[in-house]
PDB file of C-alpha atoms in Angstrom:
ATOM      1  CA  ALA A  12       9.215 -51.474  38.723  1.00 73.00           C
ATOM      2  CA  GLN A  13       7.255 -51.786  34.697  1.00 80.00           C
ATOM      3  CA  SER A  14       9.348 -52.324  31.798  1.00 87.00           C
ATOM      4  CA  VAL A  15       8.169 -51.693  28.041  1.00 93.00           C
ATOM      5  CA  THR A  16       9.603 -53.884  24.761  1.00 95.00           C
ATOM      6  CA  GLN A  17       8.580 -53.088  21.567  1.00 96.00           C
ATOM      7  CA  LEU A  18       9.854 -55.732  18.458  1.00 92.00           C
ATOM      8  CA  GLY A  19      11.168 -54.026  16.090  1.00 91.00           C
ATOM      9  CA  SER A  20      12.355 -50.501  15.697  1.00 93.00           C
ATOM     10  CA  HIS A  21      11.268 -50.121  12.038  1.00 96.00           C
ATOM     11  CA  VAL A  22       8.312 -51.275   9.790  1.00 97.00           C
ATOM     12  CA  SER A  23       7.604 -50.678   6.928  1.00 97.00           C
ATOM     13  CA  VAL A  24       3.974 -51.859   5.302  1.00 97.00           C
ATOM     14  CA  SER A  25       1.658 -51.263   1.732  1.00 97.00           C
ATOM     15  CA  GLU A  26      -0.419 -48.410   1.839  1.00 97.00           C
ATOM     16  CA  GLY A  27      -3.858 -50.644   2.263  1.00 97.00           C
ATOM     17  CA  ALA A  28      -2.272 -53.147   4.087  1.00 98.00           C
ATOM     18  CA  LEU A  29      -2.604 -54.446   7.791  1.00 98.00           C
ATOM     19  CA  VAL A  30      -0.557 -52.522  10.536  1.00 98.00           C
ATOM     20  CA  LEU A  31       0.731 -54.112  13.354  1.00 98.00           C
ATOM     21  CA  LEU A  32       3.252 -53.073  15.481  1.00 98.00           C
ATOM     22  CA  ARG A  33       4.350 -54.871  18.888  1.00 97.00           C
ATOM     23  CA  CYS A  34       4.612 -53.782  22.519  1.00 97.00           C
ATOM     24  CA  ASN A  35       5.459 -56.139  25.656  1.00 96.00           C
ATOM     25  CA  TYR A  36       5.516 -55.203  28.941  1.00 93.00           C
ATOM     26  CA  SER A  37       6.244 -55.821  32.825  1.00 89.00           C
ATOM     27  CA  SER A  38       4.600 -55.221  35.369  1.00 81.00           C
ATOM     28  CA  SER A  39       4.813 -55.683  39.007  1.00 76.00           C
ATOM     29  CA  VAL A  40       1.440 -54.346  39.695  1.00 77.00           C
ATOM     30  CA  PRO A  41      -2.088 -54.398  37.051  1.00 77.00           C
ATOM     31  CA  PRO A  42      -0.876 -51.521  34.182  1.00 85.00           C
ATOM     32  CA  TYR A  43      -2.099 -48.672  32.229  1.00 89.00           C
ATOM     33  CA  LEU A  44      -0.766 -48.610  29.226  1.00 91.00           C
ATOM     34  CA  PHE A  45      -0.240 -46.147  26.304  1.00 93.00           C
ATOM     35  CA  TRP A  46      -0.006 -46.096  22.978  1.00 96.00           C
ATOM     36  CA  TYR A  47       2.132 -42.358  21.791  1.00 95.00           C
ATOM     37  CA  VAL A  48       2.488 -41.025  18.047  1.00 96.00           C
ATOM     38  CA  GLN A  49       5.079 -38.928  16.962  1.00 93.00           C
ATOM     39  CA  TYR A  50       5.729 -37.427  13.658  1.00 91.00           C
ATOM     40  CA  PRO A  51       8.352 -35.519  13.229  1.00 85.00           C
ATOM     41  CA  ASN A  52       9.735 -32.253  15.191  1.00 79.00           C
ATOM     42  CA  GLN A  53       6.477 -32.336  16.853  1.00 84.00           C
ATOM     43  CA  GLY A  54       5.820 -33.885  20.350  1.00 86.00           C
ATOM     44  CA  LEU A  55       3.852 -36.804  21.708  1.00 91.00           C
ATOM     45  CA  GLN A  56      -0.090 -37.226  21.012  1.00 92.00           C
ATOM     46  CA  LEU A  57      -2.593 -39.856  22.428  1.00 92.00           C
ATOM     47  CA  LEU A  58      -2.946 -43.136  20.460  1.00 95.00           C
ATOM     48  CA  LEU A  59      -4.873 -45.567  23.066  1.00 94.00           C
ATOM     49  CA  LYS A  60      -5.247 -46.054  26.373  1.00 91.00           C
ATOM     50  CA  TYR A  61      -6.023 -49.015  28.690  1.00 91.00           C
ATOM     51  CA  THR A  62      -6.891 -48.101  32.270  1.00 86.00           C
ATOM     52  CA  THR A  63      -9.822 -50.901  33.221  1.00 84.00           C
ATOM     53  CA  GLY A  64     -12.324 -52.730  31.297  1.00 85.00           C
ATOM     54  CA  ALA A  65     -12.630 -54.318  28.038  1.00 88.00           C
ATOM     55  CA  THR A  66      -9.410 -54.734  27.231  1.00 90.00           C
ATOM     56  CA  LEU A  67     -10.082 -54.313  23.311  1.00 95.00           C
ATOM     57  CA  VAL A  68      -9.274 -50.704  22.857  1.00 95.00           C
ATOM     58  CA  LYS A  69     -10.072 -48.520  20.347  1.00 96.00           C
ATOM     59  CA  GLY A  70      -8.211 -45.073  19.893  1.00 95.00           C
ATOM     60  CA  ILE A  71      -7.815 -41.896  17.122  1.00 94.00           C
ATOM     61  CA  ASN A  72      -7.428 -42.071  13.150  1.00 93.00           C
ATOM     62  CA  GLY A  73      -8.399 -45.639  13.118  1.00 96.00           C
ATOM     63  CA  PHE A  74      -6.209 -47.943  15.482  1.00 97.00           C
ATOM     64  CA  GLU A  75      -6.675 -50.297  19.044  1.00 97.00           C
ATOM     65  CA  ALA A  76      -5.048 -52.410  20.668  1.00 97.00           C
ATOM     66  CA  GLU A  77      -5.545 -55.436  22.539  1.00 95.00           C
ATOM     67  CA  PHE A  78      -4.835 -56.379  26.474  1.00 94.00           C
ATOM     68  CA  LYS A  79      -3.710 -59.759  26.707  1.00 93.00           C
ATOM     69  CA  LYS A  80      -2.213 -60.423  30.506  1.00 90.00           C
ATOM     70  CA  SER A  81      -1.785 -64.025  29.877  1.00 91.00           C
ATOM     71  CA  GLU A  82       0.519 -62.527  27.210  1.00 92.00           C
ATOM     72  CA  THR A  83       2.112 -59.447  29.045  1.00 93.00           C
ATOM     73  CA  SER A  84       1.063 -57.403  25.511  1.00 95.00           C
ATOM     74  CA  PHE A  85      -0.388 -54.505  24.342  1.00 96.00           C
ATOM     75  CA  HIS A  86       0.109 -54.582  20.586  1.00 97.00           C
ATOM     76  CA  LEU A  87      -1.393 -51.935  18.134  1.00 98.00           C
ATOM     77  CA  THR A  88      -3.036 -52.615  15.259  1.00 98.00           C
ATOM     78  CA  LYS A  89      -4.649 -50.914  12.156  1.00 98.00           C
ATOM     79  CA  PRO A  90      -6.413 -52.856   9.133  1.00 97.00           C
ATOM     80  CA  SER A  91      -5.826 -50.393   6.383  1.00 97.00           C
ATOM     81  CA  ALA A  92      -2.584 -47.675   6.386  1.00 97.00           C
ATOM     82  CA  HIS A  93      -2.312 -44.510   4.914  1.00 96.00           C
ATOM     83  CA  MET A  94       0.223 -42.523   4.061  1.00 96.00           C
ATOM     84  CA  SER A  95      -0.604 -40.236   6.753  1.00 95.00           C
ATOM     85  CA  ASP A  96       0.401 -42.960   9.214  1.00 96.00           C
ATOM     86  CA  ALA A  97       3.611 -42.756   8.770  1.00 96.00           C
ATOM     87  CA  ALA A  98       5.652 -41.399  12.203  1.00 96.00           C
ATOM     88  CA  GLU A  99       7.171 -42.898  15.173  1.00 96.00           C
ATOM     89  CA  TYR A 100       5.174 -45.001  17.671  1.00 97.00           C
ATOM     90  CA  PHE A 101       6.134 -45.476  21.108  1.00 96.00           C
ATOM     91  CA  CYS A 102       4.287 -47.915  23.692  1.00 96.00           C
ATOM     92  CA  ALA A 103       4.099 -46.473  27.594  1.00 93.00           C
ATOM     93  CA  VAL A 104       3.104 -48.287  31.270  1.00 91.00           C
ATOM     94  CA  SER A 105       2.615 -46.951  34.412  1.00 85.00           C
ATOM     95  CA  ASP A 106       1.440 -48.223  37.542  1.00 74.00           C
ATOM     96  CA  ARG A 107      -1.890 -47.507  39.096  1.00 65.00           C
ATOM     97  CA  THR A 108      -0.605 -45.244  42.273  1.00 63.00           C
ATOM     98  CA  GLY A 109      -2.201 -42.890  40.035  1.00 55.00           C
ATOM     99  CA  ALA A 110       1.355 -41.034  39.631  1.00 53.00           C
ATOM    100  CA  ASN A 111       1.437 -41.107  35.695  1.00 65.00           C
ATOM    101  CA  ASN A 112       4.984 -42.167  35.357  1.00 78.00           C
ATOM    102  CA  LEU A 113       5.112 -43.319  31.982  1.00 86.00           C
ATOM    103  CA  PHE A 114       8.002 -45.647  31.286  1.00 89.00           C
ATOM    104  CA  PHE A 115       8.193 -45.651  27.028  1.00 93.00           C
ATOM    105  CA  GLY A 116       9.521 -48.233  24.948  1.00 95.00           C
ATOM    106  CA  THR A 117      12.244 -47.734  22.434  1.00 95.00           C
ATOM    107  CA  GLY A 118       9.414 -47.075  19.958  1.00 96.00           C
ATOM    108  CA  THR A 119       8.808 -48.467  16.576  1.00 97.00           C
ATOM    109  CA  ARG A 120       9.173 -45.979  13.067  1.00 96.00           C
ATOM    110  CA  LEU A 121       6.276 -46.885  10.585  1.00 97.00           C
ATOM    111  CA  THR A 122       7.041 -46.165   6.440  1.00 97.00           C
ATOM    112  CA  VAL A 123       4.075 -46.688   4.526  1.00 97.00           C
ATOM    113  CA  ILE A 124       4.999 -47.102   1.013  1.00 97.00           C
ATOM    114  CA  PRO A 125       2.712 -45.872  -1.965  1.00 94.00           C
TER     115      PRO A 125
ATOM    116  CA  GLU B   3      -7.843 -24.842  23.615  1.00 62.00           C
ATOM    117  CA  ALA B   4      -3.886 -23.764  23.823  1.00 80.00           C
ATOM    118  CA  GLY B   5      -1.337 -26.500  24.208  1.00 92.00           C
ATOM    119  CA  VAL B   6       1.840 -27.314  26.321  1.00 96.00           C
ATOM    120  CA  ALA B   7       4.410 -24.534  24.992  1.00 96.00           C
ATOM    121  CA  GLN B   8       8.094 -24.939  25.199  1.00 97.00           C
ATOM    122  CA  SER B   9      10.706 -22.748  24.312  1.00 97.00           C
ATOM    123  CA  PRO B  10      13.195 -22.282  23.055  1.00 97.00           C
ATOM    124  CA  ARG B  11      13.167 -24.916  20.049  1.00 95.00           C
ATOM    125  CA  TYR B  12      16.479 -25.808  19.366  1.00 97.00           C
ATOM    126  CA  LYS B  13      19.273 -24.917  21.394  1.00 98.00           C
ATOM    127  CA  ILE B  14      23.704 -25.313  20.328  1.00 98.00           C
ATOM    128  CA  ILE B  15      26.020 -24.580  23.381  1.00 98.00           C
ATOM    129  CA  GLU B  16      29.240 -26.513  24.152  1.00 97.00           C
ATOM    130  CA  LYS B  17      29.979 -28.605  26.621  1.00 97.00           C
ATOM    131  CA  ARG B  18      30.865 -27.447  30.458  1.00 97.00           C
ATOM    132  CA  GLN B  19      28.278 -24.056  29.650  1.00 98.00           C
ATOM    133  CA  SER B  20      24.796 -23.529  31.012  1.00 98.00           C
ATOM    134  CA  VAL B  21      21.177 -23.659  29.223  1.00 98.00           C
ATOM    135  CA  ALA B  22      17.829 -23.266  30.361  1.00 98.00           C
ATOM    136  CA  PHE B  23      13.871 -24.774  29.063  1.00 98.00           C
ATOM    137  CA  TRP B  24      11.097 -22.776  29.842  1.00 97.00           C
ATOM    138  CA  CYS B  25       7.326 -24.833  29.433  1.00 97.00           C
ATOM    139  CA  ASN B  26       3.792 -22.934  29.896  1.00 97.00           C
ATOM    140  CA  PRO B  27       1.679 -26.045  30.495  1.00 96.00           C
ATOM    141  CA  ILE B  28      -2.161 -26.312  29.470  1.00 95.00           C
ATOM    142  CA  SER B  29      -4.312 -23.916  31.833  1.00 93.00           C
ATOM    143  CA  GLY B  30      -5.544 -25.211  34.755  1.00 92.00           C
ATOM    144  CA  HIS B  31      -3.442 -28.045  34.437  1.00 93.00           C
ATOM    145  CA  ALA B  32      -1.594 -28.550  37.508  1.00 92.00           C
ATOM    146  CA  THR B  33       0.898 -31.866  37.166  1.00 92.00           C
ATOM    147  CA  LEU B  34       3.923 -30.571  34.862  1.00 95.00           C
ATOM    148  CA  TYR B  35       6.441 -33.039  33.997  1.00 94.00           C
ATOM    149  CA  TRP B  36      10.182 -32.809  32.304  1.00 96.00           C
ATOM    150  CA  TYR B  37      10.968 -36.139  29.954  1.00 96.00           C
ATOM    151  CA  GLN B  38      14.936 -36.563  28.400  1.00 97.00           C
ATOM    152  CA  GLN B  39      14.267 -37.911  24.591  1.00 94.00           C
ATOM    153  CA  ILE B  40      17.827 -39.148  23.560  1.00 95.00           C
ATOM    154  CA  LEU B  41      17.874 -40.249  19.535  1.00 91.00           C
ATOM    155  CA  GLY B  42      16.690 -43.780  19.078  1.00 87.00           C
ATOM    156  CA  GLN B  43      15.085 -44.171  22.585  1.00 89.00           C
ATOM    157  CA  GLY B  44      12.160 -43.479  24.107  1.00 91.00           C
ATOM    158  CA  PRO B  45      11.507 -40.040  26.558  1.00 93.00           C
ATOM    159  CA  LYS B  46      12.413 -40.968  30.046  1.00 94.00           C
ATOM    160  CA  LEU B  47      10.774 -39.114  33.045  1.00 92.00           C
ATOM    161  CA  LEU B  48      12.768 -36.592  34.928  1.00 96.00           C
ATOM    162  CA  ILE B  49      10.668 -34.703  37.109  1.00 95.00           C
ATOM    163  CA  GLN B  50       6.982 -34.558  38.425  1.00 93.00           C
ATOM    164  CA  PHE B  51       5.509 -31.492  40.069  1.00 94.00           C
ATOM    165  CA  GLN B  52       1.909 -31.431  41.181  1.00 91.00           C
ATOM    166  CA  ASN B  53       1.812 -27.478  41.792  1.00 91.00           C
ATOM    167  CA  ASN B  54       4.684 -25.888  42.513  1.00 89.00           C
ATOM    168  CA  GLY B  55       6.394 -29.309  44.806  1.00 92.00           C
ATOM    169  CA  VAL B  56       8.108 -31.942  43.679  1.00 93.00           C
ATOM    170  CA  VAL B  57       6.553 -35.647  43.072  1.00 89.00           C
ATOM    171  CA  ASP B  58       9.453 -37.454  41.286  1.00 89.00           C
ATOM    172  CA  ASP B  59      12.771 -36.374  40.883  1.00 93.00           C
ATOM    173  CA  SER B  60      14.306 -40.081  40.998  1.00 90.00           C
ATOM    174  CA  GLN B  61      15.645 -39.359  38.331  1.00 91.00           C
ATOM    175  CA  LEU B  62      17.444 -35.934  37.344  1.00 95.00           C
ATOM    176  CA  PRO B  63      20.728 -35.555  37.818  1.00 95.00           C
ATOM    177  CA  LYS B  64      20.633 -33.521  40.729  1.00 95.00           C
ATOM    178  CA  ASP B  65      24.154 -32.630  39.760  1.00 96.00           C
ATOM    179  CA  ARG B  66      23.846 -31.049  37.169  1.00 97.00           C
ATOM    180  CA  PHE B  67      20.343 -30.565  36.190  1.00 98.00           C
ATOM    181  CA  SER B  68      17.511 -28.534  38.497  1.00 97.00           C
ATOM    182  CA  ALA B  69      13.976 -27.613  37.796  1.00 97.00           C
ATOM    183  CA  GLU B  70      11.627 -25.360  39.374  1.00 96.00           C
ATOM    184  CA  ARG B  71       7.535 -24.385  39.290  1.00 95.00           C
ATOM    185  CA  LEU B  72       8.215 -21.946  41.743  1.00 83.00           C
ATOM    186  CA  LYS B  73       4.133 -20.384  41.246  1.00 88.00           C
ATOM    187  CA  GLY B  74       3.138 -23.982  40.175  1.00 86.00           C
ATOM    188  CA  VAL B  75       1.793 -22.990  36.753  1.00 93.00           C
ATOM    189  CA  ASP B  76       5.210 -22.110  34.304  1.00 96.00           C
ATOM    190  CA  SER B  77       8.317 -24.056  34.889  1.00 97.00           C
ATOM    191  CA  THR B  78      12.160 -24.269  34.052  1.00 98.00           C
ATOM    192  CA  LEU B  79      14.468 -26.743  33.547  1.00 98.00           C
ATOM    193  CA  LYS B  80      18.186 -25.820  33.918  1.00 98.00           C
ATOM    194  CA  ILE B  81      21.417 -28.225  32.944  1.00 98.00           C
ATOM    195  CA  GLN B  82      24.446 -26.839  34.088  1.00 97.00           C
ATOM    196  CA  PRO B  83      27.224 -27.362  33.665  1.00 96.00           C
ATOM    197  CA  ALA B  84      26.462 -29.285  30.077  1.00 97.00           C
ATOM    198  CA  LYS B  85      28.068 -32.652  28.867  1.00 97.00           C
ATOM    199  CA  LEU B  86      27.999 -33.708  24.997  1.00 97.00           C
ATOM    200  CA  GLU B  87      26.116 -36.953  26.421  1.00 97.00           C
ATOM    201  CA  ASP B  88      23.034 -34.280  27.322  1.00 97.00           C
ATOM    202  CA  SER B  89      22.439 -34.136  23.418  1.00 98.00           C
ATOM    203  CA  ALA B  90      18.589 -34.741  23.426  1.00 97.00           C
ATOM    204  CA  VAL B  91      15.043 -33.583  23.235  1.00 95.00           C
ATOM    205  CA  TYR B  92      12.834 -32.408  26.295  1.00 97.00           C
ATOM    206  CA  LEU B  93       9.527 -32.563  26.464  1.00 95.00           C
ATOM    207  CA  CYS B  94       7.443 -31.199  28.862  1.00 96.00           C
ATOM    208  CA  ALA B  95       3.574 -32.411  29.370  1.00 94.00           C
ATOM    209  CA  SER B  96       0.717 -31.195  32.173  1.00 93.00           C
ATOM    210  CA  SER B  97      -1.849 -33.222  32.877  1.00 90.00           C
ATOM    211  CA  PHE B  98      -5.277 -32.320  34.799  1.00 89.00           C
ATOM    212  CA  ASP B  99      -3.885 -33.741  37.806  1.00 81.00           C
ATOM    213  CA  ILE B 100      -1.692 -36.304  39.383  1.00 76.00           C
ATOM    214  CA  PHE B 101      -4.749 -39.226  38.831  1.00 75.00           C
ATOM    215  CA  ASN B 102      -5.701 -38.042  35.271  1.00 65.00           C
ATOM    216  CA  THR B 103      -3.844 -40.511  32.676  1.00 68.00           C
ATOM    217  CA  GLU B 104      -3.929 -38.103  30.014  1.00 81.00           C
ATOM    218  CA  ALA B 105      -0.483 -36.336  29.447  1.00 88.00           C
ATOM    219  CA  PHE B 106      -0.381 -33.517  26.850  1.00 91.00           C
ATOM    220  CA  PHE B 107       2.845 -33.096  25.046  1.00 93.00           C
ATOM    221  CA  GLY B 108       5.164 -29.963  23.883  1.00 95.00           C
ATOM    222  CA  GLN B 109       6.920 -30.428  20.780  1.00 93.00           C
ATOM    223  CA  GLY B 110       9.842 -30.430  22.396  1.00 94.00           C
ATOM    224  CA  THR B 111      13.446 -28.651  23.193  1.00 96.00           C
ATOM    225  CA  ARG B 112      15.934 -30.075  20.866  1.00 96.00           C
ATOM    226  CA  LEU B 113      19.619 -29.270  22.573  1.00 98.00           C
ATOM    227  CA  THR B 114      23.106 -29.845  20.950  1.00 98.00           C
ATOM    228  CA  VAL B 115      26.003 -29.743  22.856  1.00 98.00           C
ATOM    229  CA  VAL B 116      29.303 -29.872  20.805  1.00 97.00           C
TER     230      VAL B 116
END
């Protein structure tokens, strides 16, 4: 069974500051890992994903995440926050059976302070 | 390329009434998903179709929820009778096939049950 824990339901950063959104997962099998972003009244948009290979994954809008198996973590980072990054971010995990059944965390709302 | 289309965007009904949501996936996408997103929570998979067959409906409350994808393209999700706790955003997503790890999401239908 898979599960995802996102630490911090709300995160505030100043514009230009580092963004760090935390995600820990639990999975009985090697996982696929995802970060999605959701803007108000919009659907979810894929930021990045880890399936196999390089553990540091680069996504859209300057975001990246590192898969750390020993820590069961997949934290999302961005060196410099922009006002347009304000949104809800969801970490998700799926198993590797190919069913693409995503288990989502409860989300982290990012506020960017000018 | 057109995205996943959902309608209606908003719906308010009284408890015990019935409601239906419609989804048109991205053209050529064989796999279609319905997710339920309750306020403050991450999306939860309700049902997954591969073409017109059900792959996973283990989390669908079958006593009141039903879904179909008769021709393997559009899909309809129905709730009858609705309960207060069904208030949520219902998200439809599609992917090229069951082994493709990127799902594209629609904007969702926000249901309020009063």
